[in-house]
Short mmCIF file of C-alpha atoms and ligand atoms in Angstrom, two decimals:
data_model
loop_
_atom_site.label_atom_id
_atom_site.label_comp_id
_atom_site.label_asym_id
_atom_site.label_seq_id
_atom_site.Cartn_x
_atom_site.Cartn_y
_atom_site.Cartn_z
CA UNK A 1 37.71 -5.69 -20.05
CA UNK A 2 39.21 -3.96 -17.03
CA UNK A 3 37.48 -5.16 -13.91
CA UNK A 4 38.01 -3.83 -10.40
CA UNK A 5 37.24 -6.38 -7.69
CA UNK A 6 36.73 -4.78 -4.28
CA UNK A 7 37.10 -7.22 -1.41
CA UNK A 8 35.83 -6.27 2.02
CA UNK A 9 36.26 -7.85 5.44
CA UNK A 10 34.28 -11.07 5.45
CA UNK A 11 35.17 -14.73 5.55
CA UNK A 12 33.59 -15.12 2.10
CA UNK A 13 36.69 -13.38 0.71
CA UNK A 14 38.03 -16.87 0.06
CA UNK A 15 35.27 -17.36 -2.54
CA UNK A 16 36.36 -14.19 -4.31
CA UNK A 17 39.74 -15.79 -5.01
CA UNK A 18 37.89 -18.19 -7.30
CA UNK A 19 35.92 -15.32 -8.88
CA UNK A 20 39.15 -13.47 -9.71
CA UNK A 21 40.60 -16.65 -11.13
CA UNK A 22 37.57 -17.17 -13.39
CA UNK A 23 37.73 -13.57 -14.62
CA UNK A 24 41.47 -13.75 -15.32
CA UNK A 25 41.01 -17.07 -17.15
CA UNK A 26 38.49 -15.31 -19.39
CA UNK A 27 41.19 -12.79 -20.32
CA UNK A 28 40.03 -9.84 -18.22
CA UNK A 29 42.47 -7.36 -16.70
CA UNK A 30 41.55 -7.69 -13.02
CA UNK A 31 42.58 -5.24 -10.30
CA UNK A 32 41.84 -6.30 -6.75
CA UNK A 33 41.32 -3.64 -4.09
CA UNK A 34 41.02 -5.26 -0.68
CA UNK A 35 40.15 -3.23 2.39
CA UNK A 36 42.49 -3.46 5.38
CA UNK A 37 40.02 -5.81 7.05
CA UNK A 38 39.78 -8.01 3.97
CA UNK A 39 43.52 -8.61 4.18
CA UNK A 40 42.96 -10.34 7.53
CA UNK A 41 41.08 -13.04 5.65
CA UNK A 42 43.09 -13.33 2.43
CA UNK A 43 46.50 -11.66 2.10
CA UNK A 44 47.85 -9.40 -0.64
CA UNK A 45 50.24 -12.03 -2.11
CA UNK A 46 47.27 -14.27 -2.93
CA UNK A 47 45.42 -11.45 -4.67
CA UNK A 48 48.55 -10.42 -6.60
CA UNK A 49 49.28 -13.97 -7.70
CA UNK A 50 45.72 -14.70 -8.79
CA UNK A 51 45.00 -11.33 -10.43
CA UNK A 52 48.51 -10.92 -11.87
CA UNK A 53 48.37 -7.24 -10.93
CA UNK A 54 49.79 -5.29 -7.99
CA UNK A 55 47.54 -4.84 -4.99
CA UNK A 56 47.27 -1.93 -2.63
CA UNK A 57 44.73 -0.59 -0.19
CA UNK A 58 46.24 2.81 0.32
CA UNK A 59 45.33 6.08 -1.38
CA UNK A 60 48.92 7.18 -0.76
CA UNK A 61 50.59 4.59 -2.97
CA UNK A 62 51.45 5.30 -6.58
CA UNK A 63 50.51 8.97 -6.14
CA UNK A 64 52.07 10.18 -9.44
CA UNK A 65 49.51 8.09 -11.31
CA UNK A 66 46.69 9.34 -9.09
CA UNK A 67 45.86 5.76 -8.22
CA UNK A 68 43.04 6.73 -5.86
CA UNK A 69 40.87 7.68 -8.82
CA UNK A 70 42.68 6.14 -11.80
CA UNK A 71 41.47 2.60 -11.19
CA UNK A 72 37.86 3.72 -10.92
CA UNK A 73 38.06 5.96 -13.99
CA UNK A 74 39.54 3.21 -16.15
CA UNK A 75 37.24 0.41 -14.96
CA UNK A 76 34.64 -1.18 -17.23
CA UNK A 77 33.03 -2.89 -14.25
CA UNK A 78 33.41 -2.77 -10.48
CA UNK A 79 32.34 -5.68 -8.31
CA UNK A 80 32.43 -5.76 -4.51
CA UNK A 81 32.55 -9.30 -3.18
CA UNK A 82 32.01 -9.93 -0.40
CA UNK A 83 30.22 -6.69 0.46
CA UNK A 84 29.85 -6.42 4.23
CA UNK A 85 27.04 -4.51 5.93
CA UNK A 86 29.61 -1.87 6.85
CA UNK A 87 30.77 -1.46 3.25
CA UNK A 88 27.20 -1.18 1.98
CA UNK A 89 26.62 1.58 4.55
CA UNK A 90 29.79 3.37 3.45
CA UNK A 91 28.80 3.09 -0.19
CA UNK A 92 25.30 4.40 0.50
CA UNK A 93 26.81 7.38 2.31
CA UNK A 94 29.51 7.93 -0.33
CA UNK A 95 32.38 7.68 2.16
CA UNK A 96 35.85 7.57 0.67
CA UNK A 97 38.29 6.87 3.48
CA UNK A 98 40.26 4.20 1.63
CA UNK A 99 41.24 3.22 -1.91
CA UNK A 100 38.07 1.24 -2.50
CA UNK A 101 35.94 4.20 -1.37
CA UNK A 102 37.70 6.68 -3.68
CA UNK A 103 37.56 4.20 -6.56
CA UNK A 104 33.82 3.79 -6.13
CA UNK A 105 33.25 7.53 -6.19
CA UNK A 106 35.48 7.99 -9.22
CA UNK A 107 33.90 5.33 -11.41
CA UNK A 108 31.08 5.64 -13.89
CA UNK A 109 31.21 1.90 -14.67
CA UNK A 110 28.44 -0.49 -13.59
CA UNK A 111 28.83 -1.52 -9.95
CA UNK A 112 27.82 -4.94 -8.65
CA UNK A 113 27.75 -5.94 -4.99
CA UNK A 114 27.58 -9.45 -3.54
CA UNK A 115 26.52 -9.00 0.08
CA UNK A 116 27.68 -11.41 2.77
CA UNK A 117 26.73 -11.12 6.42
CA UNK A 118 24.73 -12.76 9.16
CA UNK A 119 21.00 -12.93 8.65
CA UNK A 120 20.21 -10.41 11.41
CA UNK A 121 22.53 -7.87 9.81
CA UNK A 122 21.03 -8.46 6.35
CA UNK A 123 17.53 -7.98 7.72
CA UNK A 124 18.38 -4.91 9.80
CA UNK A 125 16.44 -1.84 8.67
CA UNK A 126 19.71 0.08 8.23
CA UNK A 127 21.05 -2.51 5.78
CA UNK A 128 17.69 -2.73 4.00
CA UNK A 129 17.68 1.07 3.56
CA UNK A 130 21.29 1.08 2.32
CA UNK A 131 20.55 -1.65 -0.21
CA UNK A 132 17.52 0.29 -1.40
CA UNK A 133 19.60 3.45 -1.80
CA UNK A 134 22.28 1.62 -3.76
CA UNK A 135 19.73 -0.12 -5.94
CA UNK A 136 18.06 3.18 -6.79
CA UNK A 137 21.48 4.47 -7.77
CA UNK A 138 21.79 1.62 -10.26
CA UNK A 139 24.02 -0.70 -8.24
CA UNK A 140 23.28 -4.37 -8.99
CA UNK A 141 22.81 -6.49 -5.92
CA UNK A 142 23.52 -10.19 -6.43
CA UNK A 143 22.42 -12.46 -3.60
CA UNK A 144 22.87 -13.16 -0.81
CA UNK A 145 22.07 -16.87 -0.87
CA UNK A 146 20.35 -18.65 1.93
CA UNK A 147 22.16 -21.40 3.79
CA UNK A 148 24.73 -22.25 6.41
CA UNK A 149 26.60 -19.20 7.75
CA UNK A 150 29.94 -19.03 9.53
CA UNK A 151 28.67 -19.98 12.97
CA UNK A 152 25.96 -22.49 13.79
CA UNK A 153 23.34 -20.23 12.25
CA UNK A 154 21.82 -20.45 8.83
CA UNK A 155 19.56 -18.22 6.73
CA UNK A 156 19.96 -15.55 4.08
CA UNK A 157 23.40 -13.95 4.18
CA UNK A 158 25.79 -16.29 2.35
CA UNK A 159 27.68 -14.70 -0.48
CA UNK A 160 26.59 -16.21 -3.79
CA UNK A 161 28.90 -18.82 -5.23
CA UNK A 162 31.66 -17.36 -7.44
CA UNK A 163 30.40 -19.20 -10.52
CA UNK A 164 26.99 -17.58 -10.21
CA UNK A 165 28.49 -14.17 -9.63
CA UNK A 166 30.71 -14.62 -12.67
CA UNK A 167 27.64 -15.53 -14.66
CA UNK A 168 25.92 -12.28 -13.61
CA UNK A 169 29.03 -10.29 -14.51
CA UNK A 170 29.17 -11.97 -17.91
CA UNK A 171 25.59 -10.85 -18.46
CA UNK A 172 26.61 -7.26 -17.77
CA UNK A 173 29.76 -7.43 -19.85
CA UNK A 174 28.16 -9.20 -22.78
CA UNK A 175 26.73 -6.20 -24.65
CA UNK A 176 30.05 -4.38 -24.65
CA UNK A 177 32.27 -7.42 -24.95
CA UNK A 178 30.53 -9.13 -27.84
CA UNK A 179 29.60 -7.50 -31.09
CA UNK A 180 25.81 -7.23 -31.13
CA UNK A 181 24.66 -10.49 -32.72
CA UNK A 182 21.21 -11.45 -33.93
CA UNK A 183 20.16 -12.15 -30.34
CA UNK A 184 21.27 -8.67 -29.14
CA UNK A 185 17.86 -7.02 -28.89
CA UNK A 186 15.84 -9.63 -30.74
CA UNK A 187 12.90 -9.50 -28.30
CA UNK A 188 12.49 -5.72 -28.41
CA UNK A 189 8.85 -4.68 -28.35
CA UNK A 190 7.72 -8.12 -27.24
CA UNK A 191 5.61 -8.62 -24.12
CA UNK A 192 6.64 -11.66 -22.13
CA UNK A 193 5.01 -13.12 -19.03
CA UNK A 194 7.06 -15.49 -16.89
CA UNK A 195 5.92 -17.33 -13.78
CA UNK A 196 8.59 -18.46 -11.33
CA UNK A 197 9.00 -20.16 -7.97
CA UNK A 198 6.77 -22.56 -6.12
CA UNK A 199 3.20 -21.94 -5.02
CA UNK A 200 2.25 -22.44 -1.37
CA UNK A 201 -1.12 -23.86 -0.48
CA UNK A 202 -2.19 -22.98 3.05
CA UNK A 203 -3.27 -25.62 5.54
CA UNK A 204 -3.85 -23.21 8.41
CA UNK A 205 -2.52 -19.74 9.30
CA UNK A 206 1.01 -21.06 9.91
CA UNK A 207 1.41 -24.09 7.63
CA UNK A 208 1.38 -24.73 3.93
CA UNK A 209 2.06 -27.35 1.28
CA UNK A 210 4.99 -26.21 -0.83
CA UNK A 211 7.76 -27.48 -3.07
CA UNK A 212 11.49 -27.10 -3.56
CA UNK A 213 11.47 -24.67 -6.48
CA UNK A 214 13.92 -21.82 -5.81
CA UNK A 215 12.61 -19.66 -8.63
CA UNK A 216 16.07 -19.29 -10.15
CA UNK A 217 15.24 -20.70 -13.58
CA UNK A 218 12.11 -18.57 -14.00
CA UNK A 219 13.89 -15.43 -12.83
CA UNK A 220 16.81 -16.17 -15.17
CA UNK A 221 14.29 -16.38 -18.01
CA UNK A 222 12.75 -13.05 -17.05
CA UNK A 223 16.16 -11.37 -16.84
CA UNK A 224 17.36 -12.86 -20.12
CA UNK A 225 14.16 -11.83 -21.92
CA UNK A 226 14.36 -8.28 -20.51
CA UNK A 227 18.04 -8.00 -21.42
CA UNK A 228 17.07 -9.00 -24.96
CA UNK A 229 14.63 -6.09 -25.11
CA UNK A 230 11.30 -7.61 -23.98
CA UNK A 231 8.89 -5.99 -21.53
CA UNK A 232 8.49 -8.65 -18.87
CA UNK A 233 5.88 -9.34 -16.22
CA UNK A 234 7.33 -11.74 -13.67
CA UNK A 235 4.77 -13.50 -11.52
CA UNK A 236 6.71 -14.65 -8.54
CA UNK A 237 5.33 -17.39 -6.35
CA UNK A 238 7.59 -18.29 -3.44
CA UNK A 239 11.25 -17.84 -4.41
CA UNK A 240 14.41 -18.14 -2.38
CA UNK A 241 15.67 -15.03 -0.61
CA UNK A 242 17.76 -12.81 -2.88
CA UNK A 243 16.69 -14.47 -6.13
CA UNK A 244 14.42 -11.55 -7.09
CA UNK A 245 16.80 -8.74 -6.28
CA UNK A 246 18.04 -8.18 -9.81
CA UNK A 247 14.60 -8.54 -11.33
CA UNK A 248 13.29 -5.81 -9.01
CA UNK A 249 16.07 -3.52 -10.22
CA UNK A 250 15.53 -4.22 -13.93
CA UNK A 251 13.78 -1.37 -15.73
CA UNK A 252 11.91 -3.72 -18.08
CA UNK A 253 10.69 -6.21 -15.47
CA UNK A 254 7.56 -5.76 -13.44
CA UNK A 255 7.45 -8.19 -10.51
CA UNK A 256 4.09 -9.30 -9.14
CA UNK A 257 3.88 -11.60 -6.13
CA UNK A 258 1.56 -14.63 -6.14
CA UNK A 259 1.08 -17.01 -3.25
CA UNK A 260 -1.22 -19.85 -4.14
CA UNK A 261 -1.90 -21.60 -7.44
CA UNK A 262 -5.24 -19.80 -7.62
CA UNK A 263 -3.59 -16.38 -7.17
CA UNK A 264 -0.91 -17.28 -9.68
CA UNK A 265 -3.55 -18.39 -12.18
CA UNK A 266 -5.42 -15.10 -11.84
CA UNK A 267 -2.22 -13.05 -12.15
CA UNK A 268 -0.94 -14.95 -15.17
CA UNK A 269 -4.26 -14.81 -17.00
CA UNK A 270 -4.53 -11.05 -16.49
CA UNK A 271 -0.95 -10.45 -17.58
CA UNK A 272 -1.34 -12.83 -20.54
CA UNK A 273 -4.09 -10.60 -21.98
CA UNK A 274 -1.70 -8.57 -24.11
CA UNK A 275 1.34 -10.84 -23.97
CA UNK A 276 3.11 -12.33 -26.98
CA UNK A 277 4.78 -15.08 -24.96
CA UNK A 278 3.86 -16.78 -21.69
CA UNK A 279 6.38 -19.04 -19.99
CA UNK A 280 5.09 -21.11 -17.08
CA UNK A 281 8.30 -21.87 -15.21
CA UNK A 282 6.60 -21.90 -11.81
CA UNK A 283 6.14 -25.14 -9.91
CA UNK A 284 2.39 -25.02 -9.41
CA UNK A 285 0.81 -27.18 -6.73
CA UNK A 286 -1.55 -29.67 -8.33
CA UNK A 287 -3.72 -29.75 -5.21
CA UNK A 288 -4.87 -27.39 -2.49
CA UNK A 289 -6.35 -28.13 0.90
CA UNK A 290 -10.12 -28.36 0.60
CA UNK A 291 -10.90 -26.66 3.90
CA UNK A 292 -8.23 -24.29 5.13
CA UNK A 293 -8.41 -24.03 8.91
CA UNK A 294 -8.93 -20.48 10.24
CA UNK A 295 -7.06 -21.42 13.39
CA UNK A 296 -3.80 -23.29 13.84
CA UNK A 297 -4.35 -27.03 13.82
CA UNK A 298 -3.28 -28.67 17.05
CA UNK A 299 -2.77 -32.31 17.93
CA UNK A 300 -6.24 -32.14 19.46
CA UNK A 301 -7.61 -31.47 15.96
CA UNK A 302 -6.70 -35.05 15.05
CA UNK A 303 -7.26 -37.31 18.00
CA UNK A 304 -6.02 -40.85 17.42
CA UNK A 305 -2.55 -39.98 16.16
CA UNK A 306 -3.19 -39.21 12.51
CA UNK A 307 -4.25 -36.19 10.52
CA UNK A 308 -6.11 -36.39 7.25
CA UNK A 309 -6.18 -33.45 4.88
CA UNK A 310 -8.57 -33.55 1.98
CA UNK A 311 -7.00 -32.09 -1.16
CA UNK A 312 -8.83 -30.80 -4.21
CA UNK A 313 -7.30 -30.33 -7.63
CA UNK A 314 -6.11 -26.90 -8.74
CA UNK A 315 -6.86 -25.64 -12.22
CA UNK A 316 -4.18 -26.35 -14.80
CA UNK A 317 -3.06 -22.82 -15.62
CA UNK A 318 -0.86 -23.80 -18.55
CA UNK A 319 -3.52 -25.93 -20.21
CA UNK A 320 -6.01 -23.07 -19.79
CA UNK A 321 -3.62 -20.55 -21.34
CA UNK A 322 -2.97 -22.86 -24.28
CA UNK A 323 -6.69 -23.46 -24.77
CA UNK A 324 -7.54 -19.74 -24.71
CA UNK A 325 -4.47 -18.42 -26.51
CA UNK A 326 -4.82 -15.58 -28.96
CA UNK A 327 -3.48 -15.91 -32.49
CA UNK A 328 0.22 -15.21 -32.47
CA UNK A 329 0.64 -15.98 -28.78
CA UNK A 330 3.30 -18.51 -27.79
CA UNK A 331 2.69 -20.63 -24.69
CA UNK A 332 5.61 -22.42 -23.08
CA UNK A 333 5.62 -24.94 -20.24
CA UNK A 334 8.30 -26.41 -18.03
CA UNK A 335 8.38 -29.84 -16.46
CA UNK A 336 10.61 -31.33 -13.81
CA UNK A 337 10.61 -35.11 -14.13
CA UNK A 338 12.19 -37.98 -12.24
CA UNK A 339 13.38 -40.20 -15.07
CA UNK A 340 15.89 -42.99 -15.60
CA UNK A 341 17.16 -41.95 -19.02
CA UNK A 342 17.30 -39.17 -21.56
CA UNK A 343 14.86 -41.06 -23.82
CA UNK A 344 12.37 -41.23 -20.98
CA UNK A 345 12.75 -37.49 -20.37
CA UNK A 346 12.07 -36.70 -24.03
CA UNK A 347 9.11 -39.07 -24.12
CA UNK A 348 7.57 -37.56 -21.00
CA UNK A 349 8.16 -34.06 -22.36
CA UNK A 350 6.35 -34.98 -25.58
CA UNK A 351 3.38 -36.44 -23.73
CA UNK A 352 3.12 -33.53 -21.32
CA UNK A 353 3.34 -30.93 -24.07
CA UNK A 354 0.57 -32.68 -25.92
CA UNK A 355 -1.61 -33.03 -22.83
CA UNK A 356 -1.23 -29.32 -22.03
CA UNK A 357 -1.43 -28.05 -25.61
CA UNK A 358 1.62 -25.79 -25.18
CA UNK A 359 3.72 -24.67 -28.15
CA UNK A 360 6.94 -25.67 -26.45
CA UNK A 361 7.81 -27.60 -23.32
CA UNK A 362 11.20 -27.56 -21.63
CA UNK A 363 11.84 -30.58 -19.43
CA UNK A 364 14.60 -31.28 -16.97
CA UNK A 365 15.46 -34.30 -14.87
CA UNK A 366 15.18 -33.92 -11.12
CA UNK A 367 15.92 -36.09 -8.13
CA UNK A 368 16.67 -35.75 -4.46
CA UNK A 369 19.90 -33.94 -5.26
CA UNK A 370 19.49 -32.72 -8.84
CA UNK A 371 17.70 -29.80 -10.42
CA UNK A 372 16.67 -27.74 -7.40
CA UNK A 373 18.34 -24.95 -5.44
CA UNK A 374 21.39 -25.09 -7.72
CA UNK A 375 22.84 -22.56 -10.16
CA UNK A 376 22.88 -25.14 -12.98
CA UNK A 377 20.24 -26.89 -15.02
CA UNK A 378 19.89 -29.00 -18.17
CA UNK A 379 16.78 -29.10 -20.35
CA UNK A 380 15.41 -30.58 -23.52
CA UNK A 381 12.83 -28.50 -25.38
CA UNK A 382 10.17 -30.22 -27.50
CA UNK A 383 7.84 -28.53 -29.95
CA UNK A 384 4.32 -29.21 -31.21
CA UNK A 385 5.60 -31.80 -33.69
CA UNK A 386 7.20 -33.67 -30.81
CA UNK A 387 10.64 -32.79 -32.05
CA UNK A 388 13.52 -31.89 -29.78
CA UNK A 389 14.28 -28.34 -30.91
CA UNK A 390 16.85 -27.49 -28.26
CA UNK A 391 19.08 -29.05 -25.67
CA UNK A 392 20.84 -26.83 -23.20
CA UNK A 393 22.98 -27.34 -20.14
CA UNK A 394 24.91 -24.95 -17.95
CA UNK A 395 23.93 -22.08 -15.75
CA UNK A 396 20.25 -21.29 -15.46
CA UNK A 397 20.97 -18.10 -17.41
CA UNK A 398 22.48 -20.14 -20.26
CA UNK A 399 19.48 -22.46 -20.22
CA UNK A 400 17.20 -19.41 -20.25
CA UNK A 401 18.95 -18.00 -23.33
CA UNK A 402 18.57 -21.33 -25.13
CA UNK A 403 14.85 -21.54 -24.28
CA UNK A 404 14.38 -17.97 -25.55
CA UNK A 405 16.23 -18.90 -28.76
CA UNK A 406 13.80 -21.79 -29.21
CA UNK A 407 10.84 -19.47 -28.58
CA UNK A 408 12.18 -16.91 -31.08
CA UNK A 409 12.66 -19.68 -33.66
CA UNK A 410 9.10 -21.00 -33.21
CA UNK A 411 7.71 -17.50 -33.54
CA UNK A 412 9.74 -16.96 -36.69
CA UNK A 413 8.18 -20.11 -38.08
CA UNK A 414 11.44 -22.05 -38.06
N1 LIG B 501 1.19 -26.16 -14.40
C1 LIG B 501 0.13 -25.28 -14.38
N2 LIG B 501 -0.90 -25.47 -13.52
C2 LIG B 501 -0.92 -26.53 -12.70
C3 LIG B 501 0.15 -27.46 -12.72
C4 LIG B 501 1.20 -27.23 -13.59
O1 LIG B 501 0.16 -24.31 -15.15
N3 LIG B 501 -1.94 -26.70 -11.88
C5 LIG B 501 2.29 -25.92 -15.37
C6 LIG B 501 3.65 -25.71 -14.78
O2 LIG B 501 3.90 -24.34 -14.53
C7 LIG B 501 4.56 -26.24 -15.86
C8 LIG B 501 3.76 -27.35 -16.48
O3 LIG B 501 2.40 -27.07 -16.16
O4 LIG B 501 4.81 -25.31 -16.86
C9 LIG B 501 4.10 -28.74 -16.04
O5 LIG B 501 4.00 -28.83 -14.64
P1 LIG B 501 3.87 -30.25 -13.95
O6 LIG B 501 3.73 -30.06 -12.47
O7 LIG B 501 4.96 -31.11 -14.46
O8 LIG B 501 2.48 -30.71 -14.61
P2 LIG B 501 1.40 -31.69 -14.07
O9 LIG B 501 0.20 -31.49 -14.94
O10 LIG B 501 1.23 -31.48 -12.62
O11 LIG B 501 2.03 -33.09 -14.38
P3 LIG B 501 2.25 -34.35 -13.42
O12 LIG B 501 0.99 -35.12 -13.52
O13 LIG B 501 3.44 -35.02 -14.04
O14 LIG B 501 2.51 -33.81 -12.04
#
């Protein structure tokens, strides 16, 4: 595939070197178009060496081959990484004052942007409006991630890691790059409900009990199912900033927000009414605060130096779905377990699947540093006979595809 990588003036340009490297390693013909400002961060020799193609920023170079439009016309995919606030504004307005601008106007290929900027700039109404405009035009927005930024600040604005961006690009390239296999559109006509993220149980108007789920695995499942032809309802509890962007843009995904376990339960049950498959990937709080305070709790609320909160159990949504399932409906659970060995993980997965009555349960090992807030995951999937029907490791998208394969196999009676 011929891929144009536009690089604009942000420090995250160094991450794009790795992206280009990954794409070239996969055999793609990569053409880098840096802006003048991008060259202040990473110079042309680096881009030429890594991409193995000449690099220019000027519309006046290589005029006989009409380079200012030729690259865009011939591209199968254009990705802008990092995409600064300024570049997003230029793209939204259709400005073409440099080679990247003319290329973007000349291309009919899918365009992906990976924004990178400080949190204030990302949240500015002008940037929000530009992103909205681009999204409506079909541009895919990947990220930004939340985390440490260039200065002392942190928040949403970090460019996504190159591996994750590559993963997204692979997803876009797949249909054209690979001959349509059995999985191509194998979920067409199917209605799939996916829950994702972590519920938040309020304590008072400003505090809550939450968990570390980023929502990435659930959203990856929704995207994978939709790309395979399913109509997807994605019930999103709290997810990390940027994780939902692509799902919002997907024509076959309907995103519905859900805050607490109770709200999530209501949303999932309603959506499950006519669903063929329900996947509970959300991290649902087992307990909620019995009496939510209408006013902010202060230290005076708990004289004596301690605060006791009484918690009451939330309904088990998955168990309820499994109990009430219609004929032909497939109910799938997820479980994050702290375990010492693979055997223990499989054993816990078996017991949990049985306790909940789900058709399949995908379990992954977690710890202080594993399983959360990362692009990667590893799961074992057990079925109603207690057998391990799938094992998958890799990006959350790859894990999602494997879980969907297992679901398709169960539904086919395999
Ligand atoms: N789940 C649910 N409703 C709840 C709790 C969990 O639907 N109130 C679902 C999750 O979405 C997930 C599966 O059940 O698909 C397993 O979640 P987990 O938290 O591991 O289950 P628990 O029953 O809370 O198990 P444990 O006692 O190990 O915490």
